[in-house]
PDB file of C-alpha atoms in Angstrom:
ATOM      1  CA  MET A  19    -158.781-138.824 -19.346  1.00 82.00           C
ATOM      2  CA  THR A  20    -158.681-135.497 -21.110  1.00 92.00           C
ATOM      3  CA  ILE A  21    -156.079-132.551 -20.967  1.00 95.00           C
ATOM      4  CA  GLU A  22    -157.484-129.307 -20.159  1.00 94.00           C
ATOM      5  CA  ILE A  23    -155.347-126.129 -21.648  1.00 95.00           C
ATOM      6  CA  THR A  24    -156.166-122.620 -20.015  1.00 94.00           C
ATOM      7  CA  LYS A  25    -154.632-119.566 -21.403  1.00 94.00           C
ATOM      8  CA  THR A  26    -154.946-115.974 -19.762  1.00 93.00           C
ATOM      9  CA  HIS A  27    -154.836-113.698 -22.819  1.00 92.00           C
ATOM     10  CA  LYS A  28    -153.841-110.879 -20.596  1.00 91.00           C
ATOM     11  CA  THR A  29    -150.499-112.534 -19.310  1.00 93.00           C
ATOM     12  CA  GLY A  30    -149.993-114.964 -22.091  1.00 92.00           C
ATOM     13  CA  ALA A  31    -149.717-117.831 -19.322  1.00 95.00           C
ATOM     14  CA  VAL A  32    -150.618-121.164 -20.159  1.00 95.00           C
ATOM     15  CA  SER A  33    -151.481-123.963 -17.988  1.00 95.00           C
ATOM     16  CA  TYR A  34    -152.421-127.714 -18.456  1.00 95.00           C
ATOM     17  CA  GLU A  35    -154.355-130.109 -16.526  1.00 95.00           C
ATOM     18  CA  MET A  36    -155.096-133.703 -16.707  1.00 92.00           C
ATOM     19  CA  VAL A  37    -158.291-134.429 -15.849  1.00 92.00           C
ATOM     20  CA  ARG A  38    -159.982-137.795 -15.110  1.00 89.00           C
ATOM     21  CA  ARG A  39    -163.678-138.140 -13.953  1.00 91.00           C
ATOM     22  CA  TYR A  40    -164.672-141.265 -12.058  1.00 92.00           C
ATOM     23  CA  PRO A  41    -167.912-142.905 -11.173  1.00 92.00           C
ATOM     24  CA  ASP A  42    -169.290-142.133  -7.979  1.00 93.00           C
ATOM     25  CA  GLU A  43    -168.171-144.124  -5.018  1.00 94.00           C
ATOM     26  CA  GLU A  44    -171.712-145.921  -4.472  1.00 93.00           C
ATOM     27  CA  THR A  45    -171.606-147.454  -7.706  1.00 92.00           C
ATOM     28  CA  MET A  46    -168.158-148.853  -6.992  1.00 94.00           C
ATOM     29  CA  GLU A  47    -169.132-150.151  -3.986  1.00 95.00           C
ATOM     30  CA  SER A  48    -171.753-152.162  -5.559  1.00 93.00           C
ATOM     31  CA  LEU A  49    -169.305-153.271  -8.039  1.00 93.00           C
ATOM     32  CA  ALA A  50    -166.590-154.326  -6.026  1.00 94.00           C
ATOM     33  CA  ALA A  51    -169.272-156.305  -3.818  1.00 93.00           C
ATOM     34  CA  ARG A  52    -170.150-158.145  -6.902  1.00 92.00           C
ATOM     35  CA  VAL A  53    -166.712-159.095  -7.953  1.00 93.00           C
ATOM     36  CA  ARG A  54    -165.320-159.797  -4.620  1.00 93.00           C
ATOM     37  CA  PRO A  55    -166.335-163.282  -4.373  1.00 93.00           C
ATOM     38  CA  LEU A  56    -164.313-164.235  -7.314  1.00 94.00           C
ATOM     39  CA  MET A  57    -161.400-162.623  -5.684  1.00 93.00           C
ATOM     40  CA  LEU A  58    -161.655-164.653  -2.420  1.00 91.00           C
ATOM     41  CA  GLY A  59    -160.061-168.138  -2.782  1.00 89.00           C
ATOM     42  CA  SER A  60    -162.643-169.324  -0.131  1.00 91.00           C
ATOM     43  CA  GLU A  61    -165.808-168.448  -1.965  1.00 92.00           C
ATOM     44  CA  THR A  62    -167.233-171.236  -4.139  1.00 92.00           C
ATOM     45  CA  ILE A  63    -167.167-169.149  -7.248  1.00 91.00           C
ATOM     46  CA  ALA A  64    -163.412-167.975  -6.733  1.00 94.00           C
ATOM     47  CA  PHE A  65    -162.020-167.406 -10.066  1.00 95.00           C
ATOM     48  CA  LYS A  66    -158.994-170.028  -9.362  1.00 94.00           C
ATOM     49  CA  LYS A  67    -161.818-172.682  -8.546  1.00 94.00           C
ATOM     50  CA  VAL A  68    -163.672-171.975 -11.993  1.00 92.00           C
ATOM     51  CA  ILE A  69    -160.454-172.305 -14.090  1.00 92.00           C
ATOM     52  CA  ASP A  70    -159.594-175.518 -12.199  1.00 91.00           C
ATOM     53  CA  ALA A  71    -162.814-176.902 -12.761  1.00 90.00           C
ATOM     54  CA  LEU A  72    -162.628-176.305 -16.303  1.00 90.00           C
ATOM     55  CA  ARG A  73    -159.117-177.782 -16.619  1.00 88.00           C
ATOM     56  CA  THR A  74    -160.635-180.756 -14.901  1.00 88.00           C
ATOM     57  CA  ILE A  75    -163.576-181.325 -17.201  1.00 86.00           C
ATOM     58  CA  ILE A  76    -161.596-180.742 -20.429  1.00 85.00           C
ATOM     59  CA  LYS A  77    -158.223-181.770 -19.418  1.00 74.00           C
ATOM     60  CA  THR A  78    -158.083-184.667 -22.262  1.00 64.00           C
ATOM     61  CA  THR A  79    -159.328-182.333 -25.138  1.00 68.00           C
ATOM     62  CA  LYS A  80    -157.132-179.902 -26.890  1.00 74.00           C
ATOM     63  CA  LEU A  81    -158.990-176.717 -27.323  1.00 79.00           C
ATOM     64  CA  PRO A  82    -158.878-174.915 -30.502  1.00 77.00           C
ATOM     65  CA  ASP A  83    -156.199-172.198 -31.322  1.00 78.00           C
ATOM     66  CA  GLU A  84    -158.872-169.423 -30.607  1.00 78.00           C
ATOM     67  CA  PHE A  85    -158.829-170.316 -26.913  1.00 83.00           C
ATOM     68  CA  GLU A  86    -155.679-169.362 -24.845  1.00 86.00           C
ATOM     69  CA  PRO A  87    -154.647-171.924 -22.522  1.00 87.00           C
ATOM     70  CA  LEU A  88    -156.465-172.115 -19.292  1.00 89.00           C
ATOM     71  CA  THR A  89    -153.366-171.769 -17.431  1.00 89.00           C
ATOM     72  CA  THR A  90    -152.826-168.584 -18.928  1.00 91.00           C
ATOM     73  CA  TRP A  91    -156.123-167.185 -17.798  1.00 92.00           C
ATOM     74  CA  LEU A  92    -155.217-167.943 -14.332  1.00 92.00           C
ATOM     75  CA  GLY A  93    -151.822-166.379 -14.627  1.00 92.00           C
ATOM     76  CA  GLU A  94    -153.353-163.204 -16.084  1.00 93.00           C
ATOM     77  CA  TRP A  95    -156.042-163.284 -13.077  1.00 94.00           C
ATOM     78  CA  ASN A  96    -153.189-163.548 -10.585  1.00 91.00           C
ATOM     79  CA  GLN A  97    -151.413-160.366 -11.900  1.00 90.00           C
ATOM     80  CA  LEU A  98    -154.596-158.556 -11.304  1.00 91.00           C
ATOM     81  CA  VAL A  99    -155.697-159.432  -7.787  1.00 91.00           C
ATOM     82  CA  LEU A 100    -152.287-160.951  -6.052  1.00 87.00           C
ATOM     83  CA  ARG A 101    -151.431-159.104  -3.105  1.00 82.00           C
ATOM     84  CA  GLY A 102    -147.989-158.776  -1.568  1.00 74.00           C
ATOM     85  CA  THR A 103    -146.292-157.417  -4.443  1.00 76.00           C
ATOM     86  CA  ASP A 104    -144.417-154.289  -5.136  1.00 78.00           C
ATOM     87  CA  ASN A 105    -145.397-154.247  -8.877  1.00 83.00           C
ATOM     88  CA  ALA A 106    -148.052-151.574 -10.317  1.00 86.00           C
ATOM     89  CA  GLN A 107    -150.537-152.283 -12.838  1.00 87.00           C
ATOM     90  CA  ALA A 108    -150.719-148.956 -14.212  1.00 86.00           C
ATOM     91  CA  LEU A 109    -150.203-146.141 -11.392  1.00 84.00           C
ATOM     92  CA  ALA A 110    -148.015-145.603  -8.592  1.00 87.00           C
ATOM     93  CA  ILE A 111    -148.093-142.709  -6.277  1.00 86.00           C
ATOM     94  CA  GLN A 112    -145.486-141.132  -3.810  1.00 86.00           C
ATOM     95  CA  THR A 113    -146.494-140.182  -0.343  1.00 84.00           C
ATOM     96  CA  ASP A 114    -144.396-138.958   2.841  1.00 84.00           C
ATOM     97  CA  GLU A 115    -143.810-142.493   3.557  1.00 83.00           C
ATOM     98  CA  GLY A 116    -142.996-144.030   0.490  1.00 85.00           C
ATOM     99  CA  MET A 117    -144.330-145.411  -3.092  1.00 86.00           C
ATOM    100  CA  VAL A 118    -147.874-146.855  -3.002  1.00 88.00           C
ATOM    101  CA  THR A 119    -149.012-148.984  -6.196  1.00 89.00           C
ATOM    102  CA  ASP A 120    -152.548-148.933  -7.488  1.00 90.00           C
ATOM    103  CA  ARG A 121    -153.059-152.640  -6.512  1.00 90.00           C
ATOM    104  CA  ASP A 122    -152.298-151.543  -2.737  1.00 89.00           C
ATOM    105  CA  LEU A 123    -154.595-148.636  -2.864  1.00 91.00           C
ATOM    106  CA  MET A 124    -157.390-150.938  -4.237  1.00 92.00           C
ATOM    107  CA  TYR A 125    -157.305-153.575  -1.220  1.00 91.00           C
ATOM    108  CA  SER A 126    -156.930-150.408   1.106  1.00 90.00           C
ATOM    109  CA  TRP A 127    -159.851-148.719   0.029  1.00 92.00           C
ATOM    110  CA  LEU A 128    -161.947-152.391  -0.168  1.00 91.00           C
ATOM    111  CA  TYR A 129    -160.836-153.947   3.183  1.00 88.00           C
ATOM    112  CA  GLY A 130    -159.943-150.497   5.010  1.00 85.00           C
ATOM    113  CA  ASP A 131    -162.838-148.299   4.037  1.00 86.00           C
ATOM    114  CA  VAL A 132    -165.582-150.223   2.543  1.00 87.00           C
ATOM    115  CA  VAL A 133    -166.013-154.072   3.434  1.00 84.00           C
ATOM    116  CA  HIS A 134    -164.146-153.466   6.987  1.00 79.00           C
ATOM    117  CA  SER A 135    -163.305-150.403   9.047  1.00 76.00           C
ATOM    118  CA  ASN A 136    -159.601-151.596   9.212  1.00 67.00           C
ATOM    119  CA  ALA A 137    -156.981-148.956  10.201  1.00 67.00           C
ATOM    120  CA  GLN A 138    -154.290-151.404   9.437  1.00 61.00           C
ATOM    121  CA  GLU A 139    -155.362-151.488   5.818  1.00 61.00           C
ATOM    122  CA  ASP A 140    -154.047-147.826   5.441  1.00 67.00           C
ATOM    123  CA  VAL A 141    -150.992-147.706   3.161  1.00 74.00           C
ATOM    124  CA  LYS A 142    -148.176-145.422   3.545  1.00 76.00           C
ATOM    125  CA  GLY A 143    -150.145-142.271   4.542  1.00 82.00           C
ATOM    126  CA  ALA A 144    -152.574-142.427   1.185  1.00 87.00           C
ATOM    127  CA  THR A 145    -155.453-140.405   1.635  1.00 89.00           C
ATOM    128  CA  TYR A 146    -159.217-141.564   1.064  1.00 89.00           C
ATOM    129  CA  GLU A 147    -159.369-140.087  -2.391  1.00 91.00           C
ATOM    130  CA  GLN A 148    -156.110-141.447  -3.441  1.00 90.00           C
ATOM    131  CA  ARG A 149    -157.358-144.988  -2.135  1.00 91.00           C
ATOM    132  CA  TYR A 150    -160.607-144.558  -4.069  1.00 93.00           C
ATOM    133  CA  PHE A 151    -158.857-143.568  -7.156  1.00 92.00           C
ATOM    134  CA  GLY A 152    -156.511-146.218  -7.410  1.00 91.00           C
ATOM    135  CA  ALA A 153    -159.502-148.661  -6.433  1.00 92.00           C
ATOM    136  CA  VAL A 154    -161.318-147.677  -9.590  1.00 94.00           C
ATOM    137  CA  ASP A 155    -158.714-148.183 -11.833  1.00 92.00           C
ATOM    138  CA  VAL A 156    -157.615-151.806 -10.753  1.00 94.00           C
ATOM    139  CA  LEU A 157    -161.421-152.685 -10.292  1.00 95.00           C
ATOM    140  CA  ALA A 158    -162.310-151.705 -13.856  1.00 94.00           C
ATOM    141  CA  ARG A 159    -159.641-153.953 -15.011  1.00 94.00           C
ATOM    142  CA  ILE A 160    -160.566-156.952 -12.792  1.00 95.00           C
ATOM    143  CA  VAL A 161    -164.393-156.341 -14.200  1.00 95.00           C
ATOM    144  CA  ASP A 162    -163.018-156.289 -17.680  1.00 95.00           C
ATOM    145  CA  PHE A 163    -161.424-159.669 -17.197  1.00 95.00           C
ATOM    146  CA  VAL A 164    -164.319-161.142 -15.689  1.00 94.00           C
ATOM    147  CA  GLU A 165    -166.236-160.313 -18.571  1.00 93.00           C
ATOM    148  CA  SER A 166    -164.065-161.937 -20.805  1.00 93.00           C
ATOM    149  CA  ALA A 167    -163.974-164.949 -18.694  1.00 92.00           C
ATOM    150  CA  LEU A 168    -167.780-165.114 -19.007  1.00 91.00           C
ATOM    151  CA  TYR A 169    -167.173-164.921 -22.622  1.00 91.00           C
ATOM    152  CA  LEU A 170    -164.921-167.876 -22.653  1.00 91.00           C
ATOM    153  CA  VAL A 171    -167.270-169.944 -20.307  1.00 91.00           C
ATOM    154  CA  HIS A 172    -170.207-169.407 -22.737  1.00 91.00           C
ATOM    155  CA  LYS A 173    -168.222-170.005 -25.761  1.00 90.00           C
ATOM    156  CA  LEU A 174    -166.837-173.401 -24.157  1.00 90.00           C
ATOM    157  CA  TYR A 175    -170.552-174.152 -23.634  1.00 91.00           C
ATOM    158  CA  GLU A 176    -171.501-173.418 -27.053  1.00 91.00           C
ATOM    159  CA  GLU A 177    -168.661-175.451 -28.472  1.00 88.00           C
ATOM    160  CA  GLY A 178    -169.658-178.500 -26.547  1.00 89.00           C
ATOM    161  CA  PHE A 179    -166.586-178.723 -24.347  1.00 89.00           C
ATOM    162  CA  VAL A 180    -168.767-178.116 -21.112  1.00 89.00           C
ATOM    163  CA  LYS A 181    -172.247-179.111 -20.328  1.00 89.00           C
ATOM    164  CA  MET A 182    -174.202-176.684 -18.329  1.00 88.00           C
ATOM    165  CA  ASP A 183    -178.044-175.532 -17.920  1.00 90.00           C
ATOM    166  CA  ALA A 184    -178.663-172.826 -20.461  1.00 90.00           C
ATOM    167  CA  ARG A 185    -180.567-171.077 -17.765  1.00 90.00           C
ATOM    168  CA  VAL A 186    -177.392-170.006 -16.058  1.00 88.00           C
ATOM    169  CA  PHE A 187    -176.992-167.617 -18.973  1.00 88.00           C
ATOM    170  CA  GLU A 188    -180.454-166.128 -19.087  1.00 89.00           C
ATOM    171  CA  GLU A 189    -181.529-165.854 -15.027  1.00 88.00           C
ATOM    172  CA  GLY A 190    -181.199-162.336 -13.771  1.00 86.00           C
ATOM    173  CA  VAL A 191    -178.394-161.431 -11.125  1.00 83.00           C
ATOM    174  CA  THR A 192    -179.848-157.802 -10.528  1.00 84.00           C
ATOM    175  CA  VAL A 193    -183.108-156.262 -10.028  1.00 86.00           C
ATOM    176  CA  ARG A 194    -184.023-153.853 -12.838  1.00 86.00           C
ATOM    177  CA  ASP A 195    -187.674-153.249 -12.077  1.00 89.00           C
ATOM    178  CA  THR A 196    -187.708-151.885  -8.513  1.00 88.00           C
ATOM    179  CA  THR A 197    -191.324-151.257  -8.582  1.00 91.00           C
ATOM    180  CA  LYS A 198    -193.275-154.120  -6.763  1.00 88.00           C
ATOM    181  CA  ARG A 199    -196.818-154.665  -7.954  1.00 87.00           C
ATOM    182  CA  LEU A 200    -199.192-157.150  -6.013  1.00 83.00           C
ATOM    183  CA  PRO A 201    -202.934-157.614  -6.493  1.00 82.00           C
ATOM    184  CA  VAL A 202    -205.049-156.165  -3.767  1.00 74.00           C
ATOM    185  CA  VAL A 203    -208.034-158.750  -2.962  1.00 70.00           C
ATOM    186  CA  GLY A 204    -209.420-156.886   0.071  1.00 70.00           C
ATOM    187  CA  ALA A 205    -208.896-153.765   1.634  1.00 70.00           C
ATOM    188  CA  TYR A 206    -210.394-152.801   5.060  1.00 69.00           C
ATOM    189  CA  ALA A 207    -210.026-149.827   7.543  1.00 69.00           C
ATOM    190  CA  ARG A 208    -210.727-148.846  11.081  1.00 68.00           C
ATOM    191  CA  GLU A 209    -209.600-146.059  13.525  1.00 70.00           C
ATOM    192  CA  VAL A 210    -206.004-146.419  14.712  1.00 68.00           C
ATOM    193  CA  THR A 211    -205.592-148.307  18.237  1.00 69.00           C
ATOM    194  CA  ASP A 212    -202.714-149.287  20.440  1.00 68.00           C
ATOM    195  CA  GLU A 213    -203.551-152.927  20.132  1.00 69.00           C
ATOM    196  CA  GLY A 214    -203.146-154.633  16.746  1.00 66.00           C
ATOM    197  CA  PRO A 215    -204.727-158.218  16.101  1.00 64.00           C
ATOM    198  CA  PRO A 216    -202.329-161.033  16.916  1.00 62.00           C
ATOM    199  CA  ASP A 217    -202.463-162.612  13.628  1.00 71.00           C
ATOM    200  CA  PHE A 218    -204.634-162.270  10.551  1.00 67.00           C
ATOM    201  CA  GLU A 219    -206.838-165.355  11.488  1.00 74.00           C
ATOM    202  CA  SER A 220    -208.185-163.353  14.379  1.00 74.00           C
ATOM    203  CA  ILE A 221    -209.213-160.005  12.581  1.00 72.00           C
ATOM    204  CA  ASP A 222    -213.057-159.382  12.971  1.00 74.00           C
ATOM    205  CA  LEU A 223    -213.764-157.623   9.951  1.00 71.00           C
ATOM    206  CA  THR A 224    -217.366-156.796  11.146  1.00 74.00           C
ATOM    207  CA  GLN A 225    -215.403-154.088  13.138  1.00 72.00           C
ATOM    208  CA  TRP A 226    -213.740-152.939   9.931  1.00 73.00           C
ATOM    209  CA  GLU A 227    -214.934-150.677   6.769  1.00 72.00           C
ATOM    210  CA  ASN A 228    -214.694-152.563   3.479  1.00 73.00           C
ATOM    211  CA  GLY A 229    -212.530-149.989   1.434  1.00 71.00           C
ATOM    212  CA  PHE A 230    -213.543-151.546  -1.833  1.00 72.00           C
ATOM    213  CA  GLU A 231    -217.089-150.702  -1.387  1.00 72.00           C
ATOM    214  CA  LEU A 232    -216.347-147.315  -0.589  1.00 67.00           C
ATOM    215  CA  MET A 233    -214.181-146.846  -3.871  1.00 71.00           C
ATOM    216  CA  GLU A 234    -216.947-148.491  -5.925  1.00 72.00           C
ATOM    217  CA  GLU A 235    -219.031-145.516  -4.796  1.00 67.00           C
ATOM    218  CA  VAL A 236    -216.392-143.170  -5.749  1.00 64.00           C
ATOM    219  CA  LEU A 237    -215.637-144.835  -8.992  1.00 67.00           C
ATOM    220  CA  GLN A 238    -219.325-144.225 -10.002  1.00 68.00           C
ATOM    221  CA  HIS A 239    -218.773-140.729 -10.486  1.00 61.00           C
ATOM    222  CA  ASP A 240    -216.726-139.215 -13.238  1.00 53.00           C
ATOM    223  CA  VAL A 241    -215.170-136.483 -11.048  1.00 50.00           C
ATOM    224  CA  CYS A 242    -213.191-139.014  -9.327  1.00 49.00           C
ATOM    225  CA  THR A 243    -210.456-138.329 -12.334  1.00 48.00           C
ATOM    226  CA  ARG A 244    -210.131-135.025 -10.809  1.00 46.00           C
ATOM    227  CA  TRP A 245    -209.358-136.458  -7.313  1.00 44.00           C
ATOM    228  CA  SER A 246    -206.497-138.133  -8.631  1.00 45.00           C
ATOM    229  CA  MET A 247    -205.195-134.455  -9.569  1.00 38.00           C
ATOM    230  CA  ARG A 248    -205.486-133.338  -6.001  1.00 42.00           C
ATOM    231  CA  ALA A 249    -202.079-132.516  -5.500  1.00 38.00           C
ATOM    232  CA  ALA A 250    -202.258-130.007  -8.588  1.00 40.00           C
ATOM    233  CA  GLY A 251    -205.224-128.117  -6.469  1.00 41.00           C
ATOM    234  CA  SER A 252    -208.228-129.491  -8.120  1.00 41.00           C
ATOM    235  CA  GLN A 253    -211.657-129.095  -6.923  1.00 43.00           C
ATOM    236  CA  ILE A 254    -213.924-131.794  -6.420  1.00 41.00           C
ATOM    237  CA  ALA A 255    -217.644-131.080  -6.907  1.00 43.00           C
ATOM    238  CA  PRO A 256    -220.471-132.799  -5.253  1.00 44.00           C
ATOM    239  CA  PRO A 257    -221.813-135.276  -4.769  1.00 46.00           C
ATOM    240  CA  ALA A 258    -218.492-136.997  -4.942  1.00 48.00           C
ATOM    241  CA  THR A 259    -216.697-134.718  -2.011  1.00 52.00           C
ATOM    242  CA  ALA A 260    -218.607-136.545   0.752  1.00 56.00           C
ATOM    243  CA  LEU A 261    -217.767-139.768  -0.429  1.00 55.00           C
ATOM    244  CA  MET A 262    -214.244-138.961  -1.285  1.00 58.00           C
ATOM    245  CA  ARG A 263    -213.792-137.414   2.405  1.00 61.00           C
ATOM    246  CA  GLN A 264    -215.563-140.585   3.649  1.00 60.00           C
ATOM    247  CA  LEU A 265    -212.933-142.615   1.871  1.00 62.00           C
ATOM    248  CA  TRP A 266    -210.063-140.362   2.981  1.00 61.00           C
ATOM    249  CA  ASP A 267    -210.829-140.691   6.388  1.00 62.00           C
ATOM    250  CA  SER A 268    -211.332-144.393   6.817  1.00 60.00           C
ATOM    251  CA  ILE A 269    -208.426-145.335   4.601  1.00 58.00           C
ATOM    252  CA  ALA A 270    -205.650-142.600   4.402  1.00 55.00           C
ATOM    253  CA  SER A 271    -204.922-142.771   8.285  1.00 55.00           C
ATOM    254  CA  GLN A 272    -203.608-146.258   7.607  1.00 53.00           C
ATOM    255  CA  MET A 273    -201.499-145.283   4.687  1.00 51.00           C
ATOM    256  CA  GLU A 274    -199.189-142.701   3.317  1.00 47.00           C
ATOM    257  CA  PRO A 275    -200.906-139.544   1.979  1.00 45.00           C
ATOM    258  CA  ALA A 276    -199.613-140.589  -1.576  1.00 42.00           C
ATOM    259  CA  ILE A 277    -202.773-142.721  -1.912  1.00 41.00           C
ATOM    260  CA  GLY A 278    -204.891-139.524  -2.746  1.00 42.00           C
ATOM    261  CA  GLN A 279    -202.200-138.763  -5.274  1.00 38.00           C
TER     262      GLN A 279
END
């Protein structure tokens, strides 16, 4: 957060504002969906189940002093996610209907606005913006704690207290590259009809034009590079113009216009 100070030189009046800039809601919805399975006791990766499993595995072994007792981890987690308590973590707001804690605001936003549309989750007249801002604060603390817990599990693995498949620390859990590329082994086109083939096995390719052959003819002319700049208004010189038009008429009707760009 920052404090913005504004002074009006004509009058000498000074005003102060505390400004906090929050992430966009779509980002927080995604983040909440990722950590929610750890918050729900019914999930296989519920945080309590993780800690209980670790305690079972290493119950006869004394952890080094650098590790806090696993029961401490569970207690701190409960302080973050436990419902039905009037204690605020860091923020409480006053509405016309009473005091509302940041924890209540988070659950109201999560289950009343995002995961479900449940009016019963509305808390004491808090506005949508107030519910969201409270949720961001609490979820940020939960995520920070989850990252620390991941470090704990990884450290226990490195020190030999638990045996795990090392791949669990390497496999991706998010899609980073959203461009999907697949090799094209055949391309055929024909006029659009109302009836499509029942399956790929029954397609009579003699009734279709081979797009690869058309493209091979086009690629023999160096002006094809200018065709790729079609969107910029480039002119295509003969003899490629006719070939390009043939290719376009045969294939573009089946695909997005971007094929020529």
